[in-house]
PDB file of C-alpha atoms in Angstrom:
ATOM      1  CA  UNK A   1    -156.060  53.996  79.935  1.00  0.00           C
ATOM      2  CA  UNK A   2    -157.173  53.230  76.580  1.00  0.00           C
ATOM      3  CA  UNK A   3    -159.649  54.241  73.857  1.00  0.00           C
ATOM      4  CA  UNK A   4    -162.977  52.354  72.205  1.00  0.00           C
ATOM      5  CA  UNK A   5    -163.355  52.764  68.399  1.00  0.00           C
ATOM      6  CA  UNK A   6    -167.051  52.597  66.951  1.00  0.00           C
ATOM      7  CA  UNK A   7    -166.533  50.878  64.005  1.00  0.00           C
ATOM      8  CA  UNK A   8    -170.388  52.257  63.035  1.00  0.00           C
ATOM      9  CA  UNK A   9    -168.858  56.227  63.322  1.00  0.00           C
ATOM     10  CA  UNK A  10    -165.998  55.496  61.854  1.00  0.00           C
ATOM     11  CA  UNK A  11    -165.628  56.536  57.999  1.00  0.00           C
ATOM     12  CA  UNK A  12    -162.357  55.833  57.131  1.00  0.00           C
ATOM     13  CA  UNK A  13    -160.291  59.085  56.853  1.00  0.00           C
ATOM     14  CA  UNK A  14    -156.950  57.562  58.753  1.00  0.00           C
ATOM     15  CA  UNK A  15    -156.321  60.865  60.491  1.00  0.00           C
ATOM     16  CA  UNK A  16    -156.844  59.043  63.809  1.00  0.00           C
ATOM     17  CA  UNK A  17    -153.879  56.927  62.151  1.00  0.00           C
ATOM     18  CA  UNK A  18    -151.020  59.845  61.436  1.00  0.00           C
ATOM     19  CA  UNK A  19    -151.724  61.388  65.149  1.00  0.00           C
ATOM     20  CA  UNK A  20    -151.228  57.998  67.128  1.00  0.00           C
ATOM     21  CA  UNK A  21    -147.606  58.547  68.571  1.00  0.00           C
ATOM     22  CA  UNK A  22    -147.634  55.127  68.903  1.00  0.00           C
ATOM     23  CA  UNK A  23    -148.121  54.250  66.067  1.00  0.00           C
ATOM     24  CA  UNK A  24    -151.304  51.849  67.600  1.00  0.00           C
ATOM     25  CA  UNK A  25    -154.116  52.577  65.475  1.00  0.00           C
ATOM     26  CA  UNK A  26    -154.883  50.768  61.873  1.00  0.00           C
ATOM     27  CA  UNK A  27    -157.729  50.049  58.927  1.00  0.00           C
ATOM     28  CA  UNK A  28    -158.949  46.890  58.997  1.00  0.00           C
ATOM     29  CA  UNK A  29    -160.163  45.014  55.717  1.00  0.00           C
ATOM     30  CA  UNK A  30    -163.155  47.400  55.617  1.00  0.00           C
ATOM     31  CA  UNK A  31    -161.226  50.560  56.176  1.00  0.00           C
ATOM     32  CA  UNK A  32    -162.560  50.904  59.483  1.00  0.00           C
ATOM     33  CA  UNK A  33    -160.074  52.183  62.108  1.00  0.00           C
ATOM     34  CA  UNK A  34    -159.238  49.703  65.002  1.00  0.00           C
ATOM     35  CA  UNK A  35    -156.936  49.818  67.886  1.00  0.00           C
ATOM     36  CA  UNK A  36    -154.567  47.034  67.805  1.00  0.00           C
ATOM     37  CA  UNK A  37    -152.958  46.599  71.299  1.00  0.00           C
ATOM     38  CA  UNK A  38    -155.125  48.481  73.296  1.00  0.00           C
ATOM     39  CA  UNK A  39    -153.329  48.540  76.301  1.00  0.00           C
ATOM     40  CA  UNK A  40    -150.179  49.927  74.882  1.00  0.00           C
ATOM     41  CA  UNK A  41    -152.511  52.998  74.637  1.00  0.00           C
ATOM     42  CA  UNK A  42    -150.853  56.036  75.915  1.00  0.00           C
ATOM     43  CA  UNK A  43    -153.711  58.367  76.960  1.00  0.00           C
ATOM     44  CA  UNK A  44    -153.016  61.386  75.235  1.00  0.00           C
ATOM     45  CA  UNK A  45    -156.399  61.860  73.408  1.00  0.00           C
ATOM     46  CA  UNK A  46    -154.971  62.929  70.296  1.00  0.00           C
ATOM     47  CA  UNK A  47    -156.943  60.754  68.206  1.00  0.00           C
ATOM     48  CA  UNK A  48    -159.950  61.691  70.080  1.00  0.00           C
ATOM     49  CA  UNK A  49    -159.529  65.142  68.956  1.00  0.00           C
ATOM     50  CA  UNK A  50    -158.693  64.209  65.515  1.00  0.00           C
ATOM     51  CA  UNK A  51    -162.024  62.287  64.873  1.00  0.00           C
ATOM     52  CA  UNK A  52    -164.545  64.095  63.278  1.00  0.00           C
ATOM     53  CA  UNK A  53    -167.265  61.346  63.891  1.00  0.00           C
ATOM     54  CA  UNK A  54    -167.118  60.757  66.892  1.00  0.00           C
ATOM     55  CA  UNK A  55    -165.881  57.118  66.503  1.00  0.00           C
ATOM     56  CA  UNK A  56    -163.227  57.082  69.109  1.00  0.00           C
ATOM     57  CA  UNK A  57    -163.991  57.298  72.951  1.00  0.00           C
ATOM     58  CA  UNK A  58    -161.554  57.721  75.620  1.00  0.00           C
ATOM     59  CA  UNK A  59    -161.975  55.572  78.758  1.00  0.00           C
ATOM     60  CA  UNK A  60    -161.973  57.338  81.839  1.00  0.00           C
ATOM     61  CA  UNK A  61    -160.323  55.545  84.806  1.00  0.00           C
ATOM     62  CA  UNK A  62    -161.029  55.402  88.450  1.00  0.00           C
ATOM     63  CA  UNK A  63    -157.892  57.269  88.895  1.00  0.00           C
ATOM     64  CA  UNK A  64    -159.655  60.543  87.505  1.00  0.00           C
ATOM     65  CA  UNK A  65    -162.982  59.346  88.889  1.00  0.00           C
ATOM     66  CA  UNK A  66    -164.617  58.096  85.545  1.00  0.00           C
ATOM     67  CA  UNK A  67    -165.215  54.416  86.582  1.00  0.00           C
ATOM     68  CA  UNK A  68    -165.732  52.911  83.077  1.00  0.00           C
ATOM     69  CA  UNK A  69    -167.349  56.384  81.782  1.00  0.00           C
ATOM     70  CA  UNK A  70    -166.406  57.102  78.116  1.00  0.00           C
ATOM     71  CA  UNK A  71    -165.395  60.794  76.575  1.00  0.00           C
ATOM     72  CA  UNK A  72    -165.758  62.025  73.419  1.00  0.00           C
ATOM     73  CA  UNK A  73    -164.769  65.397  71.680  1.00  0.00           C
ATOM     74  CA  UNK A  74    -166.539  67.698  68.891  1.00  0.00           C
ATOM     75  CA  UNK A  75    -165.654  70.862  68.368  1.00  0.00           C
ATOM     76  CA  UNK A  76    -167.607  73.586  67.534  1.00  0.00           C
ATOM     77  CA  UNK A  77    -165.497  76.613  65.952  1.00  0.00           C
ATOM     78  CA  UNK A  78    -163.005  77.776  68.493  1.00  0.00           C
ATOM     79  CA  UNK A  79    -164.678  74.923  71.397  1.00  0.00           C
ATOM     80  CA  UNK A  80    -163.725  71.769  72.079  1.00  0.00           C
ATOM     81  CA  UNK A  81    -166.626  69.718  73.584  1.00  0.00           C
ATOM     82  CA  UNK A  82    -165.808  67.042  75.893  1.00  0.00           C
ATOM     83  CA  UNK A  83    -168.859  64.783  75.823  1.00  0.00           C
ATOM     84  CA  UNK A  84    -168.748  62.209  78.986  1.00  0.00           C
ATOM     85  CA  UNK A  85    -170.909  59.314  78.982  1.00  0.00           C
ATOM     86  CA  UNK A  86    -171.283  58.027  82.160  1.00  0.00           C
ATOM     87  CA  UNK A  87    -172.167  53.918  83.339  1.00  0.00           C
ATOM     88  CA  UNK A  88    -175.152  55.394  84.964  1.00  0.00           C
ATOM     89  CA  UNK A  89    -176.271  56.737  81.231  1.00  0.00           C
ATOM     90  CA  UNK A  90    -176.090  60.383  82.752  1.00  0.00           C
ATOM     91  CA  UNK A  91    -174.165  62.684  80.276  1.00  0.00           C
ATOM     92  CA  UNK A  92    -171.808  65.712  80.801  1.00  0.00           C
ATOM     93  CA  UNK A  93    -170.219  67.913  78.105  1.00  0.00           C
ATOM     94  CA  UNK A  94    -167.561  70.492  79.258  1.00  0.00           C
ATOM     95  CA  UNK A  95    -166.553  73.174  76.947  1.00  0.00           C
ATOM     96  CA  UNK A  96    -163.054  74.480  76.359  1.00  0.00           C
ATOM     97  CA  UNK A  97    -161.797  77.131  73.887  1.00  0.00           C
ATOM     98  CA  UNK A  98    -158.688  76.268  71.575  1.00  0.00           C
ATOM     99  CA  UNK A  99    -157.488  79.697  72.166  1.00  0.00           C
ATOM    100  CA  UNK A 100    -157.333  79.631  76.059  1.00  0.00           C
ATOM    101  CA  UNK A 101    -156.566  75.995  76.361  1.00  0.00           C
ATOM    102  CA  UNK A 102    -152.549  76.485  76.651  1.00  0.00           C
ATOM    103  CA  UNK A 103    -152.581  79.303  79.180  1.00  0.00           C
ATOM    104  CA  UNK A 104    -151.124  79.074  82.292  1.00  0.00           C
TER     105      UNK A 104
END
């Protein structure tokens, strides 16, 4: 699994940088965050949260069914959207609140 960062979305702001546990993600001459070994890309998403612009995409496998498709978050007050872009162009967003998120 990996991530895609737009380099067009992307302002600048490094917090994709302090939330990578891996330490993976950098500024390049322009300031523009880039991944730099992205298969050494743990999956956890955190940087996909993080992003405000939408600038970093999460590729979904075909383990989970995704096939190439792309995710995104926003969030919206308490929701998190996950945006999924699909190959086919088709999109899907499914909504999850913060505050329920963690209950089992």
């Amino acid at each position: 699994m990996s991530i895609a960062i737009d380099s067009m979305k992307c302002k600048g702001c490094r917090k994709c940088t302090t939330v990578c546990p891996g330490s993976l993600i950098e500024l390049d001459e322009n300031k523009k965050a880039y991944i730099r070994y992205p298969k050494d890309c743990w999956g956890c998403a955190s940087c996909i949260k993080e992003c405000a612009f939408g600038a970093i995409a999460f590729y979904l496998g075909a383990d989970i069914g995704g096939m190439g498709s792309k995710m995104t978050v926003s969030t919206e007050g308490d929701l998190l959207n996950w945006q999924i872009e699909k190959t086919d162009g088709t999109k899907e967003v499914i909504a999850v609140n913060k505050k329920d998120a963690n209950k089992y």
